[in-house]
CSV table of C-alpha atoms and ligand atoms in Angstrom, one decimal:
chain,number,residue,atom,x,y,z
A,1,MET,CA,-31.7,25.2,-176.1
A,2,ALA,CA,-30.9,27.7,-178.3
A,3,GLY,CA,-29.9,30.8,-177.6
A,4,THR,CA,-30.4,34.0,-179.9
A,5,ALA,CA,-29.3,37.6,-179.6
A,6,LEU,CA,-28.6,40.9,-181.6
A,7,ALA,CA,-26.0,43.6,-181.1
A,8,HIS,CA,-25.2,46.7,-182.8
A,9,PRO,CA,-21.5,48.0,-183.7
A,10,ASN,CA,-20.5,50.9,-181.8
A,11,ILE,CA,-17.6,53.6,-182.9
A,12,ALA,CA,-15.2,55.1,-180.5
A,13,LEU,CA,-15.1,58.9,-180.4
A,14,ILE,CA,-11.9,58.2,-178.4
A,15,LYS,CA,-10.0,56.0,-179.1
A,16,TYR,CA,-8.6,51.9,-178.0
A,17,TRP,CA,-5.5,51.2,-179.5
A,18,GLY,CA,-2.7,49.6,-177.2
A,19,LYS,CA,-3.5,46.5,-174.5
A,20,ARG,CA,-1.1,46.0,-171.4
A,21,GLU,CA,0.7,43.4,-171.0
A,22,ALA,CA,-0.5,41.9,-168.2
A,23,GLY,CA,-4.3,40.5,-168.2
A,24,ALA,CA,-6.7,39.0,-170.3
A,25,ASN,CA,-6.9,41.6,-173.1
A,26,VAL,CA,-7.3,44.7,-171.1
A,27,PRO,CA,-7.0,47.9,-173.1
A,28,ALA,CA,-3.7,50.0,-172.1
A,29,THR,CA,-6.2,53.3,-173.1
A,30,GLY,CA,-9.8,54.0,-171.8
A,31,SER,CA,-12.2,54.7,-175.0
A,32,LEU,CA,-15.4,56.3,-175.4
A,33,SER,CA,-18.0,54.9,-178.0
A,34,ILE,CA,-21.6,55.3,-179.5
A,35,THR,CA,-24.0,52.3,-180.1
A,36,LEU,CA,-24.9,52.5,-183.7
A,37,ASP,CA,-28.7,51.5,-184.8
A,38,ALA,CA,-28.8,50.8,-188.4
A,39,LEU,CA,-26.2,48.1,-188.3
A,40,ALA,CA,-26.9,44.6,-186.7
A,41,THR,CA,-25.3,40.9,-185.6
A,42,ARG,CA,-27.7,38.6,-185.1
A,43,THR,CA,-26.4,35.2,-183.7
A,44,ARG,CA,-27.5,31.9,-183.1
A,45,VAL,CA,-25.8,29.8,-180.2
A,46,GLU,CA,-26.8,26.0,-179.4
A,47,PHE,CA,-25.1,23.6,-177.2
A,48,ASP,CA,-24.9,20.0,-177.8
A,49,ALA,CA,-23.5,17.4,-176.8
A,50,THR,CA,-23.3,15.1,-179.8
A,51,LEU,CA,-20.5,18.1,-181.2
A,52,ALA,CA,-16.8,17.0,-180.7
A,53,ARG,CA,-16.0,21.1,-181.8
A,54,ASP,CA,-17.3,24.2,-182.0
A,55,GLU,CA,-19.0,24.9,-184.9
A,56,LEU,CA,-19.5,28.4,-186.4
A,57,LEU,CA,-21.1,29.8,-189.8
A,58,LEU,CA,-20.1,33.6,-190.4
A,59,ASP,CA,-22.4,35.2,-193.0
A,60,GLY,CA,-23.1,31.4,-194.4
A,61,LYS,CA,-19.5,30.5,-194.3
A,62,SER,CA,-17.1,28.7,-192.3
A,63,ASP,CA,-14.2,30.7,-190.6
A,64,PRO,CA,-11.4,28.7,-189.2
A,65,PHE,CA,-9.6,32.2,-187.7
A,66,THR,CA,-12.7,33.7,-186.1
A,67,LEU,CA,-13.7,30.1,-184.3
A,68,ALA,CA,-10.8,30.1,-182.2
A,69,ARG,CA,-11.7,33.4,-180.8
A,70,VAL,CA,-15.1,31.9,-180.5
A,71,THR,CA,-14.2,28.7,-178.7
A,72,ALA,CA,-12.3,31.0,-176.4
A,73,CYS,CA,-15.1,33.4,-175.7
A,74,LEU,CA,-17.6,30.0,-175.6
A,75,ASP,CA,-15.0,28.3,-173.0
A,76,SER,CA,-15.4,31.3,-170.5
A,77,LEU,CA,-18.8,31.1,-170.6
A,78,ARG,CA,-18.6,27.3,-170.3
A,79,ALA,CA,-16.7,27.5,-167.1
A,80,ILE,CA,-19.3,29.8,-165.2
A,81,ALA,CA,-21.9,27.1,-166.2
A,82,HIS,CA,-19.7,24.2,-165.7
A,83,ASP,CA,-21.0,22.4,-168.8
A,84,ALA,CA,-18.7,21.6,-171.3
A,85,ARG,CA,-21.0,21.1,-174.4
A,86,ARG,CA,-19.8,22.4,-177.7
A,87,ALA,CA,-21.7,24.4,-179.5
A,88,ARG,CA,-23.4,25.1,-183.0
A,89,VAL,CA,-23.0,28.7,-183.7
A,90,GLU,CA,-24.6,30.4,-186.6
A,91,THR,CA,-23.7,34.6,-187.1
A,92,ARG,CA,-25.0,37.4,-189.9
A,93,ASN,CA,-24.1,40.7,-190.1
A,94,ASP,CA,-26.3,42.9,-192.0
A,95,PHE,CA,-23.0,45.4,-193.0
A,96,PRO,CA,-19.1,44.4,-194.4
A,97,THR,CA,-17.3,42.3,-192.0
A,98,ALA,CA,-13.5,43.3,-190.7
A,99,ALA,CA,-13.9,46.3,-193.3
A,100,GLY,CA,-13.9,48.9,-190.0
A,101,LEU,CA,-17.3,48.8,-188.8
A,102,ALA,CA,-16.6,47.0,-185.6
A,103,SER,CA,-17.8,43.7,-187.2
A,104,SER,CA,-15.9,42.3,-184.2
A,105,ALA,CA,-17.6,44.5,-181.5
A,106,SER,CA,-20.9,43.8,-182.5
A,107,GLY,CA,-19.9,40.2,-183.1
A,108,PHE,CA,-18.7,39.1,-179.5
A,109,ALA,CA,-21.3,41.0,-177.9
A,110,ALA,CA,-23.9,39.5,-179.8
A,111,LEU,CA,-22.3,35.8,-179.0
A,112,VAL,CA,-22.0,36.7,-175.3
A,113,THR,CA,-25.5,37.0,-175.3
A,114,ALA,CA,-26.9,34.6,-177.5
A,115,ALA,CA,-24.4,32.0,-175.1
A,116,SER,CA,-25.3,33.0,-172.0
A,117,ALA,CA,-28.9,32.9,-173.0
A,118,ALA,CA,-28.3,29.4,-174.5
A,119,LEU,CA,-26.6,28.1,-170.9
A,120,GLY,CA,-29.4,29.1,-168.9
A,121,LEU,CA,-27.0,32.0,-166.9
A,122,ARG,CA,-28.3,35.0,-165.6
A,123,LEU,CA,-25.0,36.9,-166.1
A,124,ASP,CA,-25.6,41.2,-165.6
A,125,ARG,CA,-24.5,43.6,-168.0
A,126,ARG,CA,-21.0,44.1,-166.5
A,127,THR,CA,-19.9,40.6,-166.2
A,128,LEU,CA,-21.1,39.8,-170.3
A,129,SER,CA,-18.9,43.1,-171.0
A,130,LYS,CA,-16.2,41.4,-169.1
A,131,VAL,CA,-16.2,38.2,-171.1
A,132,ALA,CA,-16.8,40.2,-174.4
A,133,ARG,CA,-13.6,42.5,-173.8
A,134,ARG,CA,-11.7,39.5,-173.3
A,135,ALA,CA,-12.5,38.7,-176.9
A,136,SER,CA,-12.7,41.8,-178.6
A,137,GLY,CA,-12.2,45.2,-176.5
A,138,SER,CA,-14.8,47.1,-178.5
A,139,ALA,CA,-17.2,44.5,-177.6
A,140,ALA,CA,-17.4,45.1,-173.9
A,141,ARG,CA,-19.0,48.8,-175.2
A,142,SER,CA,-21.6,47.3,-177.5
A,143,LEU,CA,-23.1,45.6,-174.3
A,144,CYS,CA,-24.5,48.9,-173.8
A,145,GLY,CA,-26.1,51.6,-175.6
A,146,GLY,CA,-26.2,55.2,-176.2
A,147,PHE,CA,-22.7,56.6,-175.2
A,148,VAL,CA,-20.4,54.0,-173.1
A,149,VAL,CA,-17.3,54.3,-171.5
A,150,LEU,CA,-14.6,51.7,-171.3
A,151,HIS,CA,-11.6,52.5,-168.6
A,152,ALA,CA,-7.9,51.4,-169.1
A,153,GLY,CA,-7.2,48.9,-167.0
A,154,ARG,CA,-5.5,49.7,-163.8
A,155,ASP,CA,-3.3,47.8,-161.4
A,156,ASP,CA,-6.3,47.6,-158.8
A,157,ASP,CA,-8.7,46.7,-162.2
A,158,ASP,CA,-7.1,44.9,-164.4
A,159,ASP,CA,-10.6,43.5,-165.7
A,160,PRO,CA,-12.8,46.7,-166.7
A,161,ALA,CA,-16.4,46.5,-167.9
A,162,ALA,CA,-18.1,49.1,-169.9
A,163,GLN,CA,-20.6,51.4,-168.5
A,164,PRO,CA,-22.9,53.3,-169.8
A,165,LEU,CA,-22.2,57.8,-169.5
A,166,LEU,CA,-25.8,58.7,-171.7
A,167,ALA,CA,-28.6,56.7,-172.6
A,168,ALA,CA,-29.2,56.8,-176.7
A,169,ASN,CA,-32.3,59.0,-176.6
A,170,GLU,CA,-30.1,61.4,-174.0
A,171,TRP,CA,-28.4,63.0,-176.9
A,172,PRO,CA,-30.0,61.9,-180.2
A,173,LEU,CA,-26.7,62.3,-182.8
A,174,SER,CA,-26.6,60.9,-185.9
A,175,VAL,CA,-23.8,59.0,-187.7
A,176,VAL,CA,-23.4,59.4,-191.8
A,177,ILE,CA,-21.6,56.6,-192.6
A,178,ALA,CA,-18.8,56.9,-195.9
A,179,ILE,CA,-17.9,53.3,-196.6
A,180,THR,CA,-14.8,53.7,-199.1
A,181,THR,CA,-14.4,50.0,-200.2
A,182,ARG,CA,-15.7,46.5,-199.5
A,183,ALA,CA,-12.5,45.2,-198.9
A,184,GLN,CA,-11.6,43.2,-195.6
A,185,LYS,CA,-8.5,45.2,-194.0
A,186,GLU,CA,-5.1,43.7,-194.0
A,187,THR,CA,-4.2,44.2,-190.3
A,188,GLY,CA,-6.4,43.4,-187.9
A,189,SER,CA,-6.4,45.7,-184.5
A,190,ARG,CA,-4.9,42.6,-182.7
A,191,ALA,CA,-2.0,42.5,-184.8
A,192,GLY,CA,-1.6,46.1,-185.4
A,193,MET,CA,-1.5,47.0,-181.3
A,194,GLN,CA,1.1,44.8,-181.0
A,195,SER,CA,3.4,46.4,-183.6
A,196,SER,CA,2.5,49.8,-182.3
A,197,ARG,CA,3.5,49.8,-178.9
A,198,GLY,CA,6.5,47.5,-180.1
A,199,SER,CA,7.5,50.4,-182.6
A,200,SER,CA,5.7,53.5,-182.7
A,201,PRO,CA,8.3,56.3,-181.7
A,202,PHE,CA,4.8,58.3,-180.7
A,203,TYR,CA,2.9,55.2,-178.1
A,204,SER,CA,4.3,56.6,-175.3
A,205,ALA,CA,3.1,59.9,-176.0
A,206,TRP,CA,-0.3,58.5,-177.0
A,207,LEU,CA,-1.0,56.5,-173.7
A,208,GLU,CA,0.2,59.7,-171.8
A,209,ARG,CA,-2.6,61.8,-172.6
A,210,ALA,CA,-5.2,59.0,-173.0
A,211,ASP,CA,-6.9,59.7,-169.9
A,212,HIS,CA,-6.9,63.1,-170.2
A,213,ASP,CA,-9.0,63.0,-173.7
A,214,LEU,CA,-11.2,61.1,-172.4
A,215,ALA,CA,-12.3,63.1,-169.0
A,216,ILE,CA,-12.9,65.9,-171.7
A,217,ALA,CA,-14.5,64.1,-173.8
A,218,GLN,CA,-16.9,62.8,-170.9
A,219,ALA,CA,-17.6,65.9,-170.1
A,220,ALA,CA,-18.5,67.1,-173.2
A,221,VAL,CA,-21.1,64.4,-173.5
A,222,LEU,CA,-22.4,65.4,-170.2
A,223,ALA,CA,-22.7,68.5,-170.7
A,224,ARG,CA,-23.9,68.1,-174.7
A,225,ASP,CA,-21.1,70.4,-175.7
A,226,PHE,CA,-20.9,69.4,-179.8
A,227,ALA,CA,-18.0,71.9,-180.7
A,228,GLN,CA,-15.7,70.0,-177.6
A,229,LEU,CA,-17.0,66.6,-178.4
A,230,ALA,CA,-15.6,67.8,-182.0
A,231,GLU,CA,-12.9,69.4,-181.1
A,232,ILE,CA,-11.6,66.3,-178.9
A,233,SER,CA,-12.4,63.6,-180.9
A,234,GLU,CA,-10.7,64.4,-184.5
A,235,HIS,CA,-7.5,65.3,-182.6
A,236,ASN,CA,-7.5,62.0,-180.4
A,237,CYS,CA,-8.6,59.9,-183.6
A,238,LEU,CA,-5.7,61.8,-185.9
A,239,LYS,CA,-3.6,60.7,-183.0
A,240,MET,CA,-4.5,57.1,-183.3
A,241,HIS,CA,-3.6,57.2,-186.5
A,242,ALA,CA,-0.5,58.7,-186.3
A,243,VAL,CA,0.7,56.0,-184.3
A,244,MET,CA,-0.8,53.5,-186.7
A,245,GLN,CA,1.0,55.2,-189.8
A,246,SER,CA,4.3,55.4,-187.5
A,247,SER,CA,4.3,51.7,-186.8
A,248,ARG,CA,6.7,49.4,-188.5
A,249,PRO,CA,5.4,48.2,-190.8
A,250,PRO,CA,3.5,51.3,-191.2
A,251,LEU,CA,-0.5,50.9,-190.7
A,252,ILE,CA,-2.5,52.5,-192.8
A,253,TYR,CA,-5.7,52.1,-193.4
A,254,TRP,CA,-6.8,55.5,-195.0
A,255,ASN,CA,-7.6,55.7,-199.2
A,256,GLY,CA,-7.8,58.7,-201.5
A,257,ALA,CA,-11.9,58.5,-200.3
A,258,THR,CA,-11.1,58.6,-196.6
A,259,VAL,CA,-8.7,61.8,-196.9
A,260,GLU,CA,-11.2,63.7,-199.3
A,261,CYS,CA,-14.2,62.5,-196.7
A,262,MET,CA,-12.0,64.1,-193.6
A,263,ARG,CA,-11.2,67.4,-195.7
A,264,ARG,CA,-15.2,67.7,-196.6
A,265,VAL,CA,-16.2,67.2,-192.9
A,266,ARG,CA,-13.9,70.0,-192.2
A,267,GLU,CA,-15.0,72.3,-194.9
A,268,LEU,CA,-18.8,71.8,-194.0
A,269,ARG,CA,-18.0,72.6,-190.2
A,270,GLU,CA,-15.7,75.6,-190.5
A,271,ARG,CA,-17.3,77.2,-194.0
A,272,GLU,CA,-20.9,75.7,-194.1
A,273,GLY,CA,-22.0,76.5,-190.8
A,274,ALA,CA,-22.9,72.3,-190.2
A,275,GLN,CA,-22.4,70.6,-186.4
A,276,VAL,CA,-20.0,67.7,-187.8
A,277,PHE,CA,-16.7,65.8,-187.2
A,278,PHE,CA,-15.4,62.7,-188.6
A,279,THR,CA,-13.7,59.3,-186.8
A,280,ILE,CA,-11.8,56.5,-188.3
A,281,ASP,CA,-11.1,52.9,-186.9
A,282,ALA,CA,-8.8,50.5,-188.0
A,283,GLY,CA,-10.0,50.5,-191.5
A,284,PRO,CA,-10.6,53.0,-194.9
A,285,GLN,CA,-14.3,54.3,-193.4
A,286,VAL,CA,-15.2,57.8,-192.3
A,287,LYS,CA,-17.7,58.0,-189.9
A,288,ALA,CA,-19.2,61.8,-190.0
A,289,ILE,CA,-21.0,62.3,-186.4
A,290,CYS,CA,-23.7,65.3,-186.5
A,291,VAL,CA,-26.7,66.6,-185.3
A,292,PRO,CA,-29.6,65.1,-187.2
A,293,GLU,CA,-30.6,68.4,-188.0
A,294,ASP,CA,-27.6,68.2,-190.8
A,295,ALA,CA,-27.6,64.7,-191.5
A,296,ALA,CA,-29.4,64.9,-194.9
A,297,ARG,CA,-27.2,67.4,-196.1
A,298,VAL,CA,-23.4,66.0,-194.6
A,299,ALA,CA,-24.9,62.3,-196.4
A,300,ALA,CA,-25.5,64.4,-199.9
A,301,ALA,CA,-22.0,66.0,-199.7
A,302,LEU,CA,-20.2,62.9,-198.8
A,303,GLY,CA,-22.0,60.9,-201.2
A,304,GLU,CA,-20.6,63.6,-204.1
A,305,VAL,CA,-16.8,62.6,-202.5
A,306,PRO,CA,-15.1,60.3,-205.7
A,307,GLY,CA,-14.5,56.8,-205.3
A,308,LEU,CA,-17.1,56.2,-202.5
A,309,GLU,CA,-18.9,52.9,-202.7
A,310,SER,CA,-22.0,54.0,-200.6
A,311,VAL,CA,-23.4,56.2,-197.3
A,312,LEU,CA,-25.4,55.4,-194.8
A,313,THR,CA,-27.3,57.4,-192.2
A,314,SER,CA,-27.5,55.7,-188.7
A,315,GLY,CA,-28.7,57.1,-185.2
A,316,ILE,CA,-27.5,56.0,-181.9
A,317,GLY,CA,-28.6,52.5,-180.9
A,318,GLU,CA,-29.1,50.1,-177.7
A,319,GLY,CA,-27.1,48.1,-176.3
A,320,ALA,CA,-27.3,43.8,-176.9
A,321,ARG,CA,-30.3,41.9,-176.0
A,322,ALA,CA,-31.6,38.5,-176.0
A,323,LEU,CA,-34.4,38.1,-178.6
A,324,GLN,CA,-37.2,35.8,-178.1
A,325,THR,CA,-37.2,34.0,-181.5
A,326,GLU,CA,-34.8,30.9,-182.3
A,327,GLU,CA,-34.2,32.2,-186.1
A,328,ILE,CA,-32.2,34.6,-186.6
A,329,ALA,CA,-32.6,35.1,-190.4
B,1,PMV,O1,-11.3,45.8,-180.1
B,1,PMV,P1,-10.7,45.5,-181.1
B,1,PMV,O2,-10.0,44.5,-181.0
B,1,PMV,O3,-11.8,45.7,-182.2
B,1,PMV,O4,-10.1,46.8,-181.8
B,1,PMV,C1,-10.5,48.5,-181.6
B,1,PMV,C2,-9.6,49.6,-182.5
B,1,PMV,C3,-10.1,50.6,-182.8
B,1,PMV,O5,-11.6,50.3,-183.5
B,1,PMV,C4,-9.4,51.5,-183.8
B,1,PMV,C5,-10.7,51.3,-181.6
B,1,PMV,C6,-12.2,51.5,-180.9
B,1,PMV,O6,-11.8,51.7,-179.7
B,1,PMV,O7,-13.1,50.8,-180.9
């Protein structure tokens, strides 16, 4: 039996950057994200008793590095199902992989959803979110739609799951994504977080204020307070990049167009009255979150930034879901 699923990437407004020492991939900072409806990963998983090992095709190509992470993730589900069969996994992104567009988030959210369907498991979203989190922290959030919170691990809960905060239609914001390059990033988030924890002099300050930033952002979302969400999100994003840039060796994910997009977003807000703010993950792309009425002019303004590859606009989407079809092409 095969299972298929679709999941969207999400972008964090309050960032997860850093892991706790103990536990299975447990975030040291809580995060708040929005799930994007314009981008999607589709995944098909088929367990087959004749396979000696798992197989993976990612956008039509084999990928040994990702395969090891896929196998570790499937092992958790095989243990729950008491089923040792290996699987054939085929997954497609309709956007560039590993370029700061959260392909690991949608990828692992789609994987756990498709694999649990293929195994006939009826796991609730919390359990799927925990299994996805062990593979990629941000993937835990793509199980849910709308505005989503993933708390940091604590001594009394070192296995957190993401929780929905507000549904997509309860505050329908737009996200303009400025793609500054399609090249894959040099340092993945796992290695980057480890380096920051061990070498950035700002890391402890980052951890200290994380709960505070998350609480302000959660209150802003529940109150639909755009200005408050804008202020805390940009601040939190720039703090994370300060930690990245002050790591040794430095993690500089930005290029010239990234910086120019940030400047332009601030100008749109402060001088031209648009309701917009930026955020940037571990990559060079800039995501401008705005009210839907301002999306066209934000997209037009960012489209004029020199060196930009392309601009696309997304709404807020739903969580990962199993598909009724056997095909993903
Ligand atoms: O979950 P990972 O390993 O893809 O790391 C996510 C890290 C950031 O995208 C930079 C922040 C976040 O909260 O998504």
